[in-house]
Amino acid sequence: MNDADVRARIQTLRDALTEHNHKYYVLDEPSIPDAEYDRLFHELVALEEKHPDLKSPDSPTQRVGGDVLSAFEEVEHVVPMLSLDNVFDEDGLRDFEQRIKSRLGSDAPLVFACEPKLDGIAISLLYERGLLVRAATRGDGKRGEDITNNVKTIASVPLRLRGSDWPDELEVRGEIYMPRAGFEKMNAAARAKDEKVFVNPRNAAAGSLRQLDSKITASRPLELGVYGVALRGDKSPFNCHSENLNALAKWGFRVSPELRTVKGADGCLDYYEYLLNKRDALPYDIDGIVFKVDSIDLQRKLGFVSRAPRWAVAHKFPAQEEMTLLRDVEFQVGRTGAITPVARLEPVFVGGVTVSNATLHNFDEIQRLDVRVGDTVIIRRAGDVIPQVVQVVAEKRPSDAKIIEMPTHCPVCGSESERVEGEAVTRCTGGLICAAQRSQAIKHFASRKAMDIEGLGDKIVEVLVERELIKHPGDLFSLDRDTLSGLERMGQKSAQNLLDALEKSKATSLQRFIYSLGIREVGEATALNLAQHFGNIDAIMNASQEALLEVSDVGPIVASHIEHFFAEAHNREVIEALIAAGVHWPDIEVKDPSELPLAGQTWVVTGTLESMTRDEAKAKLQALGAKVAGSVSAKTTSLVAGASAGSKLTKAEKLGVEVIDEKAFLTLLQEHSI
Ligand code: D41
């Protein structure tokens, strides 16, 4: 590079970093991953070092930390907050140890305190005579913002120190962060309400602390972890860092449970391996480890250079966010028919693994991110969760970026896709025919409360579907003995048993048959109500929305699931095939409600029933014409009392209301063939 090129590059880097700094620190809306920011920053540092004549007081390298916002009062730290040097590998760490030894002029083994580097917001808490009087952000290290009101709302911040042996004036240093679970929950709620979604827990913590209304801060799941004390004139009462932390714990602070002391760089490297392996399992984000010379005496001897102590270093972990290219978006169909957009990425190393796929959740998320194929996106991978696309790098969008549309048809089976009002998920309506849903649908079809096909377990269903021996439940009835006995772990005998069970299952009831179809949200109770209301399968298949809405317990959502299901020709074909195979049931005589056996009666169900849920019991009673109430009164005809029935049972006995147990209830149902 010639001089003019260097000058131009430096200016480009400064402009970009200044812009990103503003977005990150002032607006809480980072536009590039931290790792990318760091790379640009280091490139600028290197260029400025090589060309000292080009240094400038307004360069981002001259300003460690962010702007002090005007909305909060500016305060001066009693003891300046130092910064930390970074190392990225073993060599860096060994150099660090060697530098210390040379500086001390001694080859004696060193003891290091090791602790996770919390990925939060650095903070200083000032206690006077044990009382929290001020909390301030780090700012530029000398001056920060007074955010006392906000910090006081955080449960893990002691408002008064415990014990009594603390110094009259004490500054505690720590990090305020948001645990991952709280972050996910908060974002999920924000998504549902179409509110601002944060990119990562660190930004969520920063945004939460920067609220002028401390009630908002109070509602955010923030935590404080502390890692040190600062005393005017450096009069530490303790001999080593680990003792400092023990004292802080005693005074009521949360210190890391991962704190260890180790010997030398070798010990540090072992700890690095240990914590890197544990990283995904921790409930909060950490971006590395901080190693500190444990002896306070040695810390004093070592001192610091340009505001970073010589006795401490941060060993960084692989970044949890990286930038990469979104090559394509594909749609996957889950077992329940949910169609999920999946991002196909230019492989990128993030959070310790190479990632080439990431979830995009649903169509709302695609729109919220405004993501397009061809975009450069930021991928986040933290914890044991699936990598996510968290942001688009808008300035890198090519002119031919392609808008993503949700498929109108299932990519697996071609059935129409459906998106229910008020729900975020788009689903395939293919039900019985869709390969993605096939084994799930067949398992349900065969289950005890559905067609009750004994011996058709999950494993066999999976094998049959995998070998394409069955595509939908109708195919079950054309399986033959040779095919079945040819399967692993299936002898002649069990093959014959299964065939017998299939034959036996053909005689069923309308409600079981409807339930076995696996229509979304049509459980046993609704299936029964549908059967009672319509009496035969044709009437149900041809029912309009309005007609469906007349069935007890069927609302607009369930009605639309039912309608969509039967609107699919595939599903109708499967039903025809089943009937053609010999599946049959007696039609139900649709009675005028006043003719039903329990018409005019009011029933109550209480306690735990063994054979069904209370909702199912309720549906069965309704099918017999009874009204089902929530509480016992003089008007109650009968009470069904399951196990551990409580106050309702007592009240019924007091009022002389008839009480029947589960056994008697089942007998009653049997008498009426329900
Ligand atoms: O957990 C942390 N983020 C952390 C930050 C930590 N465990 N220890 C730290 N120690 C220091 C020194 C050694 C300078 C007292 C730190 C930081 N500093 C720090 N955090 C932000 C800037 C510096």
XYZ file of C-alpha atoms and ligand atoms in Angstrom:
697
model
C 0.000 0.000 0.000
C 1.302 3.447 -0.844
C 0.826 6.406 1.499
C -2.361 7.607 -0.150
C -3.874 4.110 0.076
C -2.976 3.855 3.763
C -4.494 7.258 4.440
C -7.690 6.266 2.609
C -7.938 2.904 4.376
C -7.481 4.499 7.793
C -10.218 6.997 7.030
C -12.562 4.245 5.816
C -11.944 2.219 8.978
C -12.428 5.226 11.236
C -15.669 6.176 9.553
C -16.998 2.620 9.691
C -15.980 2.123 13.329
C -17.391 5.472 14.387
C -20.647 4.604 12.700
C -20.820 1.138 14.258
C -19.830 2.520 17.647
C -22.714 4.927 17.506
C -25.135 2.164 16.545
C -23.793 -0.182 19.178
C -23.283 2.096 22.175
C -25.807 4.834 21.596
C -28.627 3.125 19.758
C -28.179 -0.432 21.114
C -28.557 -1.622 17.562
C -25.322 -3.172 16.412
C -25.124 -3.562 12.660
C -22.193 -5.977 12.462
C -21.057 -8.802 14.776
C -18.648 -7.954 17.579
C -16.040 -10.200 15.970
C -16.169 -8.195 12.741
C -15.978 -4.946 14.704
C -12.909 -6.299 16.507
C -11.229 -7.211 13.230
C -11.767 -3.713 11.793
C -10.613 -2.203 15.064
C -7.441 -4.266 15.137
C -6.689 -3.463 11.537
C -6.923 0.231 12.415
C -4.748 -0.193 15.524
C -2.112 -1.953 13.432
C -2.138 0.717 10.717
C -1.910 3.545 13.230
C 0.986 1.821 14.958
C 2.855 1.475 11.683
C 2.111 5.071 10.718
C 2.246 7.091 13.941
C 2.162 10.320 11.908
C -1.429 9.481 10.906
C -2.688 9.143 14.495
C -5.568 11.425 15.348
C -7.292 12.385 18.605
C -10.689 11.621 17.107
C -9.849 8.068 16.082
C -12.038 5.339 17.635
C -8.805 3.816 18.938
C -8.392 6.828 21.200
C -11.664 6.170 22.891
C -12.104 2.993 24.855
C -15.796 2.460 25.502
C -18.797 4.446 24.411
C -20.198 7.933 24.561
C -21.601 9.126 27.852
C -25.284 9.689 27.227
C -26.683 13.060 28.153
C -29.879 11.712 29.645
C -28.120 10.280 32.687
C -25.909 12.303 34.971
C -22.206 11.922 34.409
C -20.183 10.710 37.375
C -16.514 10.212 38.089
C -15.336 6.833 39.352
C -13.500 7.059 42.670
C -10.938 4.636 41.249
C -10.727 4.487 37.437
C -12.060 1.323 35.830
C -9.273 -0.416 33.990
C -9.621 -2.300 30.746
C -8.440 -5.783 29.888
C -5.938 -6.974 27.327
C -6.983 -9.917 25.159
C -5.221 -13.058 24.046
C -6.680 -15.446 21.520
C -4.514 -18.565 21.763
C -1.974 -20.578 23.748
C 0.982 -18.557 22.479
C -0.649 -15.338 23.606
C -1.217 -16.794 27.040
C 2.340 -18.105 27.402
C 3.690 -14.698 26.342
C 1.522 -13.138 29.038
C 3.005 -15.425 31.702
C 6.528 -14.830 30.394
C 6.118 -11.042 30.422
C 5.062 -11.203 34.071
C 8.012 -13.378 35.038
C 10.512 -11.099 33.285
C 8.958 -8.019 34.840
C 9.133 -9.581 38.310
C 12.640 -10.840 37.552
C 11.695 -14.228 38.935
C 10.986 -17.643 37.480
C 8.981 -18.704 40.538
C 5.675 -20.412 39.665
C 2.720 -18.031 39.473
C -0.745 -18.617 40.874
C -3.588 -17.368 38.695
C -7.218 -16.832 39.631
C -9.465 -17.934 36.750
C -13.035 -16.823 36.188
C -15.521 -16.733 33.322
C -15.674 -13.458 31.440
C -19.338 -12.546 31.683
C -20.665 -11.016 28.490
C -22.592 -8.144 29.986
C -22.228 -4.480 30.887
C -19.342 -3.451 33.164
C -20.542 -1.581 36.206
C -19.231 0.067 39.358
C -21.219 0.091 42.593
C -20.265 2.548 45.310
C -21.074 1.595 48.913
C -20.716 4.084 51.772
C -20.882 2.639 55.252
C -22.469 -0.429 53.745
C -25.192 1.382 51.813
C -25.430 1.435 48.026
C -25.173 5.125 47.135
C -24.333 5.021 43.458
C -24.173 2.707 40.501
C -22.427 3.818 37.356
C -21.586 2.426 33.958
C -17.949 2.091 33.011
C -18.109 4.822 30.357
C -14.576 5.705 29.307
C -13.140 4.215 32.510
C -12.834 7.550 34.296
C -16.337 8.847 33.943
C -19.546 6.916 33.447
C -23.293 7.406 33.733
C -25.210 7.360 36.975
C -27.781 4.574 36.630
C -28.420 4.023 40.342
C -32.207 3.945 40.040
C -32.081 1.274 37.389
C -29.468 -0.858 39.127
C -31.388 -0.785 42.375
C -34.198 -2.688 40.662
C -31.954 -5.710 40.066
C -32.586 -8.352 42.662
C -29.010 -9.598 42.887
C -27.651 -6.117 43.709
C -27.402 -5.760 47.504
C -28.852 -2.411 48.617
C -26.982 -2.841 51.865
C -23.954 -5.031 52.440
C -24.281 -8.034 54.696
C -21.905 -8.617 57.607
C -19.865 -5.828 59.125
C -16.199 -6.139 58.234
C -16.380 -4.072 55.055
C -14.468 -0.831 54.521
C -16.410 2.440 54.979
C -15.994 3.265 51.341
C -16.068 0.408 48.847
C -16.371 0.290 45.101
C -17.489 -3.062 43.755
C -16.865 -3.980 40.147
C -19.004 -6.353 38.210
C -20.988 -7.078 35.148
C -24.733 -6.826 34.656
C -26.018 -9.464 32.267
C -29.173 -11.185 31.132
C -29.300 -14.992 31.435
C -30.129 -16.710 28.143
C -33.461 -18.163 29.290
C -34.731 -14.739 30.387
C -33.511 -13.234 27.151
C -35.315 -15.835 25.014
C -38.501 -15.401 27.012
C -38.391 -11.634 26.773
C -37.763 -11.759 23.026
C -40.530 -14.294 22.476
C -42.954 -11.971 24.257
C -41.677 -8.988 22.259
C -42.082 -10.926 18.994
C -45.644 -11.855 19.878
C -46.446 -8.201 20.490
C -44.496 -6.988 17.478
C -42.149 -5.032 19.736
C -38.409 -4.529 19.539
C -36.451 -7.786 19.565
C -32.865 -7.692 20.861
C -30.062 -9.339 18.934
C -28.348 -10.946 21.933
C -28.453 -10.957 25.755
C -25.693 -8.382 25.997
C -27.602 -5.812 23.976
C -30.767 -6.647 25.841
C -28.925 -5.926 29.117
C -27.504 -2.662 27.755
C -30.877 -1.544 26.435
C -32.542 -2.447 29.718
C -30.054 -0.453 31.782
C -30.359 2.565 29.541
C -34.033 3.077 30.326
C -34.968 6.416 31.797
C -37.981 4.714 33.347
C -36.647 2.316 35.962
C -39.931 0.395 35.967
C -38.967 -0.949 32.560
C -35.575 -2.005 33.894
C -37.299 -3.693 36.810
C -39.308 -5.840 34.414
C -36.189 -7.170 32.688
C -34.433 -10.358 33.844
C -31.065 -8.812 34.729
C -28.398 -10.152 37.029
C -25.216 -8.892 38.585
C -22.010 -10.916 38.809
C -19.069 -9.288 40.578
C -15.372 -9.740 39.954
C -13.464 -7.238 42.016
C -13.165 -4.358 44.452
C -11.542 -0.966 44.095
C -10.364 0.995 47.095
C -9.142 4.571 47.248
C -5.363 4.474 47.621
C -5.404 0.742 46.859
C -5.576 -0.310 50.496
C -6.750 -3.871 50.035
C -7.331 -5.678 53.316
C -6.676 -8.988 51.568
C -3.631 -10.780 50.240
C -5.093 -12.225 47.088
C -7.815 -11.818 44.515
C -9.602 -15.017 45.507
C -9.885 -13.714 49.088
C -11.413 -10.509 47.685
C -14.065 -12.548 45.969
C -14.775 -14.618 49.053
C -15.289 -11.391 50.972
C -17.651 -10.093 48.271
C -19.655 -13.296 48.500
C -19.883 -12.813 52.251
C -21.037 -9.223 51.761
C -23.954 -10.465 49.692
C -22.773 -10.504 46.084
C -22.996 -13.237 43.512
C -19.494 -14.313 42.547
C -18.833 -16.910 39.914
C -19.192 -20.492 41.106
C -16.557 -21.305 38.471
C -13.758 -19.443 40.216
C -10.566 -21.522 40.527
C -6.923 -20.850 41.311
C -4.380 -22.645 39.138
C -0.609 -22.841 38.694
C 1.024 -21.190 35.707
C 0.009 -20.961 32.059
C -0.467 -24.752 31.985
C -3.109 -24.525 34.687
C -4.759 -21.662 32.806
C -4.908 -23.709 29.608
C -6.496 -26.656 31.439
C -9.107 -24.307 32.870
C -9.705 -22.869 29.403
C -10.466 -26.364 28.065
C -12.679 -27.113 31.047
C -14.792 -23.985 30.684
C -14.924 -24.052 26.890
C -16.515 -27.504 27.183
C -18.949 -26.222 29.745
C -19.779 -23.038 27.853
C -22.940 -24.246 26.111
C -24.335 -25.654 29.336
C -23.982 -22.393 31.294
C -27.226 -20.432 31.624
C -25.584 -17.182 30.503
C -23.240 -16.029 27.752
C -19.518 -15.778 28.428
C -17.078 -14.545 25.840
C -13.908 -15.929 27.381
C -11.968 -16.299 30.593
C -10.181 -13.740 32.731
C -6.885 -14.850 34.233
C -5.543 -12.729 37.092
C -2.343 -12.970 39.113
C -3.844 -13.978 42.437
C -1.381 -12.219 44.756
C -2.337 -8.587 45.443
C 1.259 -7.897 46.355
C 2.438 -9.077 42.924
C -0.424 -7.151 41.256
C 0.933 -3.988 42.882
C 4.460 -4.738 41.736
C 3.274 -5.288 38.169
C 1.055 -2.204 37.897
C -0.501 -1.273 34.571
C 0.164 0.149 31.128
C -2.231 2.455 29.312
C -5.114 1.677 31.653
C -4.882 -2.114 31.445
C -3.294 -4.078 34.305
C -0.186 -6.115 33.461
C -1.409 -8.817 35.847
C -4.640 -9.751 34.077
C -5.670 -10.914 30.641
C -8.832 -12.053 28.878
C -8.515 -15.270 26.876
C -11.278 -14.977 24.303
C -13.539 -17.825 23.196
C -14.700 -18.237 19.593
C -17.313 -15.559 18.866
C -20.986 -16.530 19.209
C -21.949 -14.254 16.363
C -20.499 -14.184 12.891
C -21.391 -12.837 9.500
C -22.060 -15.027 6.492
C -23.955 -15.278 3.238
C -27.547 -16.519 3.062
C -27.404 -18.779 0.005
C -30.966 -20.016 0.042
C -34.031 -20.608 2.149
C -35.649 -24.017 2.175
C -38.829 -25.148 3.863
C -38.922 -28.148 6.150
C -42.056 -29.952 7.194
C -42.102 -31.239 10.750
C -43.993 -34.205 12.081
C -46.956 -32.055 13.036
C -47.050 -30.422 9.609
C -45.437 -27.169 10.720
C -43.570 -25.673 7.756
C -40.364 -24.034 8.969
C -38.080 -21.847 6.879
C -34.458 -22.949 7.172
C -31.550 -20.754 6.122
C -28.859 -22.427 3.997
C -25.639 -20.605 4.699
C -22.136 -20.225 3.409
C -20.496 -22.337 6.174
C -19.178 -20.192 9.009
C -17.357 -20.957 12.277
C -19.480 -19.607 15.092
C -19.753 -20.435 18.796
C -17.142 -23.155 18.386
C -18.688 -25.108 15.489
C -19.086 -24.765 11.735
C -22.636 -23.817 10.912
C -24.274 -24.142 7.499
C -27.971 -24.121 8.479
C -29.916 -21.829 10.775
C -33.533 -21.508 11.711
C -35.709 -18.629 10.601
C -38.627 -19.740 12.834
C -41.583 -18.671 10.718
C -42.773 -16.189 8.173
C -43.293 -13.371 10.696
C -39.629 -13.673 11.581
C -38.608 -13.417 7.918
C -40.623 -10.238 7.626
C -39.385 -8.811 10.904
C -35.765 -9.347 9.844
C -36.537 -8.307 6.277
C -34.170 -11.035 5.172
C -33.653 -11.949 1.529
C -31.730 -14.655 -0.292
C -28.315 -13.219 -1.138
C -28.171 -11.108 2.022
C -25.234 -11.070 4.378
C -26.655 -12.101 7.726
C -25.495 -12.358 11.315
C -25.691 -15.843 12.781
C -25.796 -16.415 16.502
C -25.079 -19.776 18.092
C -25.140 -19.885 21.887
C -25.902 -22.718 24.238
C -27.316 -25.953 22.967
C -29.848 -24.273 20.730
C -30.160 -24.268 16.956
C -28.198 -21.434 15.334
C -30.347 -18.430 14.492
C -30.325 -15.666 11.936
C -30.503 -12.593 14.141
C -29.928 -9.765 11.735
C -29.360 -8.649 8.174
C -26.331 -6.503 7.395
C -28.319 -3.989 5.373
C -25.366 -2.241 3.778
C -24.179 -5.486 2.214
C -27.425 -6.297 0.386
C -26.829 -6.997 -3.318
C -29.230 -5.464 -5.828
C -30.509 -8.893 -6.892
C -31.366 -10.114 -3.368
C -34.474 -12.265 -3.614
C -37.567 -11.730 -1.481
C -38.635 -14.872 0.400
C -42.206 -16.041 0.174
C -43.910 -18.661 2.257
C -44.916 -21.594 0.058
C -48.623 -21.835 -0.711
C -48.233 -25.600 -0.941
C -46.442 -28.154 1.193
C -42.960 -28.761 -0.281
C -43.202 -32.454 0.644
C -46.675 -33.500 -0.495
C -48.017 -30.550 -2.470
C -51.127 -30.057 -0.326
C -52.182 -26.492 0.356
C -50.523 -24.835 3.322
C -52.618 -23.104 5.921
C -51.919 -20.316 8.336
C -54.457 -19.880 11.077
C -55.312 -16.322 12.072
C -53.390 -15.320 15.157
C -50.859 -18.140 14.848
C -47.313 -17.728 13.602
C -46.932 -21.219 12.137
C -47.818 -22.182 8.594
C -48.898 -25.793 8.278
C -49.345 -28.432 5.635
C -52.969 -29.547 5.374
C -51.903 -32.852 3.807
C -52.381 -34.668 7.087
C -52.570 -38.360 6.283
C -50.853 -38.178 2.918
C -47.808 -36.020 3.700
C -44.646 -38.129 4.030
C -43.265 -35.829 6.680
C -46.323 -36.412 8.790
C -46.931 -39.975 7.717
C -45.396 -41.983 10.521
C -46.773 -39.586 13.118
C -50.232 -39.834 11.585
C -50.100 -43.635 11.387
C -48.913 -43.976 14.974
C -51.824 -41.844 16.057
C -54.235 -43.808 13.856
C -53.160 -47.077 15.497
C -53.111 -45.769 19.081
C -55.295 -47.175 21.815
C -57.885 -44.411 21.911
C -58.039 -44.273 18.111
C -58.277 -47.501 16.077
C -56.593 -49.488 18.859
C -54.474 -51.728 16.622
C -52.673 -53.939 19.083
C -49.086 -54.797 18.206
C -48.591 -51.927 15.750
C -45.932 -50.122 17.794
C -43.963 -46.990 16.917
C -40.915 -48.975 15.770
C -42.859 -51.062 13.254
C -44.644 -47.995 11.908
C -41.301 -46.283 11.346
C -39.890 -49.280 9.497
C -43.010 -49.624 7.346
C -42.977 -45.934 6.409
C -39.247 -45.900 5.814
C -39.457 -48.853 3.411
C -42.439 -47.210 1.749
C -44.573 -50.246 2.472
C -47.269 -47.884 3.712
C -47.942 -44.300 2.694
C -51.143 -43.695 4.609
C -53.321 -45.553 7.134
C -55.388 -47.116 4.342
C -52.331 -49.124 3.231
C -52.177 -50.858 6.620
C -55.054 -53.074 5.640
C -53.391 -54.377 2.490
C -50.248 -55.566 4.280
C -49.784 -59.300 3.890
C -48.149 -61.975 5.972
C -45.104 -62.392 3.756
C -44.277 -58.697 3.822
C -44.726 -58.470 7.586
C -42.819 -61.607 8.518
C -39.932 -60.414 6.345
C -39.348 -57.473 8.696
C -36.649 -57.569 11.368
C -37.744 -58.942 14.713
C -41.064 -60.030 13.240
C -41.755 -63.757 13.057
C -44.631 -65.614 11.410
C -46.507 -65.601 14.682
C -46.318 -61.879 15.410
C -47.088 -61.138 11.745
C -50.272 -63.160 12.055
C -51.111 -61.479 15.393
C -50.777 -58.075 13.770
C -52.982 -59.113 10.848
C -55.596 -60.351 13.326
C -55.405 -57.077 15.242
C -55.839 -55.116 12.012
C -58.869 -57.190 11.122
C -60.355 -56.717 14.575
C -59.823 -52.941 14.490
C -62.021 -52.607 11.410
C -65.116 -52.738 13.563
C -64.986 -49.363 15.258
C -67.142 -46.386 16.177
C -67.652 -43.139 14.316
C -66.045 -41.094 17.098
C -62.961 -43.312 17.189
C -62.674 -43.127 13.430
C -62.867 -39.325 13.413
C -60.382 -39.107 16.266
C -57.993 -41.473 14.478
C -57.776 -39.174 11.440
C -55.570 -36.831 13.484
C -57.262 -33.595 12.477
C -55.549 -30.769 14.306
C -57.126 -29.996 17.657
C -59.776 -32.652 17.213
C -59.263 -34.747 20.318
C -61.460 -37.521 21.631
C -63.988 -35.137 23.119
C -64.470 -33.119 19.939
C -64.595 -36.301 17.840
C -67.398 -37.557 20.035
C -69.312 -34.297 19.758
C -68.926 -34.319 15.982
C -70.139 -37.919 15.793
C -73.147 -37.211 17.990
C -74.022 -34.043 16.161
C -73.757 -35.284 12.582
C -74.340 -39.011 12.981
C -72.357 -40.100 9.905
C -69.039 -39.404 8.188
C -70.471 -37.859 5.015
C -72.293 -35.187 6.976
C -69.090 -34.269 8.797
C -67.005 -34.247 5.622
C -69.459 -31.949 3.888
C -70.275 -29.679 6.819
C -69.868 -25.939 6.311
C -68.097 -23.682 8.826
C -71.468 -22.521 10.140
C -72.698 -26.070 10.596
C -69.481 -27.037 12.390
C -69.773 -24.081 14.730
C -73.044 -25.476 16.033
C -71.243 -28.457 17.570
C -70.530 -27.993 21.283
C -66.876 -27.157 21.938
C -66.146 -26.341 18.288
C -64.946 -22.760 17.826
C -63.799 -20.978 14.665
C -60.233 -22.328 14.820
C -61.221 -25.978 15.210
C -63.933 -25.516 12.574
C -61.377 -24.215 10.111
C -59.006 -27.121 10.853
C -61.819 -29.572 10.148
C -62.875 -27.812 6.975
C -59.305 -27.612 5.658
C -58.725 -31.258 6.420
C -61.705 -32.476 4.449
C -61.121 -29.988 1.653
C -57.949 -31.917 0.759
C -58.739 -34.529 -1.869
C -55.921 -36.726 -0.496
C -57.548 -36.970 2.866
C -60.903 -37.874 1.333
C -59.199 -40.569 -0.714
C -57.661 -42.081 2.404
C -61.056 -42.166 4.091
C -62.544 -43.888 1.039
C -59.700 -46.395 0.996
C -60.259 -47.202 4.669
C -63.939 -47.775 4.147
C -63.220 -49.860 1.044
C -60.801 -51.954 3.131
C -63.667 -52.778 5.443
C -63.408 -50.246 8.260
C -66.944 -49.791 9.487
C -69.054 -48.460 12.329
C -72.713 -48.111 13.134
C -74.162 -44.768 12.166
C -75.470 -42.771 15.062
C -79.068 -41.756 15.167
C -79.039 -37.981 15.456
C -81.508 -37.163 18.112
C -83.235 -33.978 18.968
C -81.385 -32.696 22.064
C -84.543 -33.078 24.143
C -84.640 -36.819 23.364
C -81.117 -37.520 24.662
C -80.916 -39.715 27.791
C -79.533 -37.013 30.095
C -81.514 -34.103 28.603
C -82.475 -31.483 31.153
C -79.883 -32.683 33.689
C -76.937 -30.741 35.093
C -73.746 -32.669 35.897
C -70.465 -31.751 37.566
C -67.141 -33.608 37.243
C -64.483 -33.347 39.958
C -61.277 -35.066 41.073
C -58.931 -37.131 38.904
C -60.354 -39.800 36.612
C -58.125 -42.671 35.620
C -59.591 -43.514 32.245
C -60.035 -40.051 30.778
C -59.458 -36.355 31.315
C -62.178 -34.184 32.815
C -62.673 -32.572 29.401
C -63.373 -35.957 27.836
C -65.814 -36.817 30.611
C -67.498 -33.469 30.030
C -67.800 -34.129 26.272
C -69.321 -37.557 26.907
C -71.881 -36.131 29.290
C -72.715 -33.409 26.782
C -73.084 -36.053 24.087
C -75.700 -37.693 26.290
C -77.542 -34.377 26.507
C -76.447 -33.198 29.961
C -75.360 -29.679 30.768
C -71.980 -29.708 32.518
C -71.400 -27.084 35.212
C -68.254 -26.026 37.048
C -69.689 -25.964 40.559
C -72.145 -27.918 42.665
C -75.449 -26.331 43.631
C -78.945 -27.396 44.587
C -79.678 -27.657 40.848
C -76.962 -30.274 40.253
C -78.383 -33.647 39.199
C -75.233 -35.737 39.712
C -71.582 -35.370 40.601
C -68.918 -37.611 39.060
C -66.220 -37.825 41.746
C -62.777 -39.074 40.716
C -59.784 -39.630 43.004
C -58.917 -36.913 45.548
C -62.166 -35.051 45.033
C -62.334 -32.125 47.469
C -64.767 -29.386 48.321
C -67.224 -30.175 45.512
C -67.723 -33.657 46.913
C -68.291 -32.293 50.424
C -70.799 -29.789 49.106
C -72.674 -32.413 47.054
C -72.937 -34.650 50.122
C -74.214 -31.717 52.194
C -76.839 -30.836 49.564
C -77.844 -34.458 49.084
C -76.774 -34.444 45.392
C -76.250 -37.905 43.861
C -72.545 -38.815 43.735
C -71.169 -41.536 41.433
C -67.598 -42.802 41.253
C -65.590 -43.457 38.100
C -66.653 -47.096 37.877
C -70.342 -46.227 37.972
C -69.741 -43.430 35.474
C -68.075 -45.860 33.022
C -70.979 -48.271 33.382
C -73.397 -45.450 32.569
C -71.386 -44.546 29.460
C -71.298 -48.171 28.382
C -75.067 -48.483 28.748
C -75.403 -45.658 26.257
C -72.584 -47.028 24.013
C -70.346 -44.003 24.436
O -16.528 -11.068 33.830
C -16.016 -10.060 33.348
N -16.559 -9.499 32.307
C -14.785 -9.459 33.923
C -14.389 -8.200 33.513
C -14.030 -10.124 34.902
N -14.399 -11.355 35.352
N -12.929 -9.561 35.403
C -12.525 -8.324 35.010
N -11.421 -7.783 35.560
C -10.993 -6.586 35.205
C -9.771 -6.016 35.841
C -8.712 -7.061 35.953
C -9.237 -4.865 35.037
C -10.128 -5.528 37.191
C -13.259 -7.595 34.035
C -12.750 -6.306 33.695
N -11.638 -5.830 34.291
C -13.375 -5.415 32.737
N -14.612 -5.459 32.310
C -14.792 -4.474 31.428
C -13.635 -3.803 31.271
C -12.746 -4.390 32.095
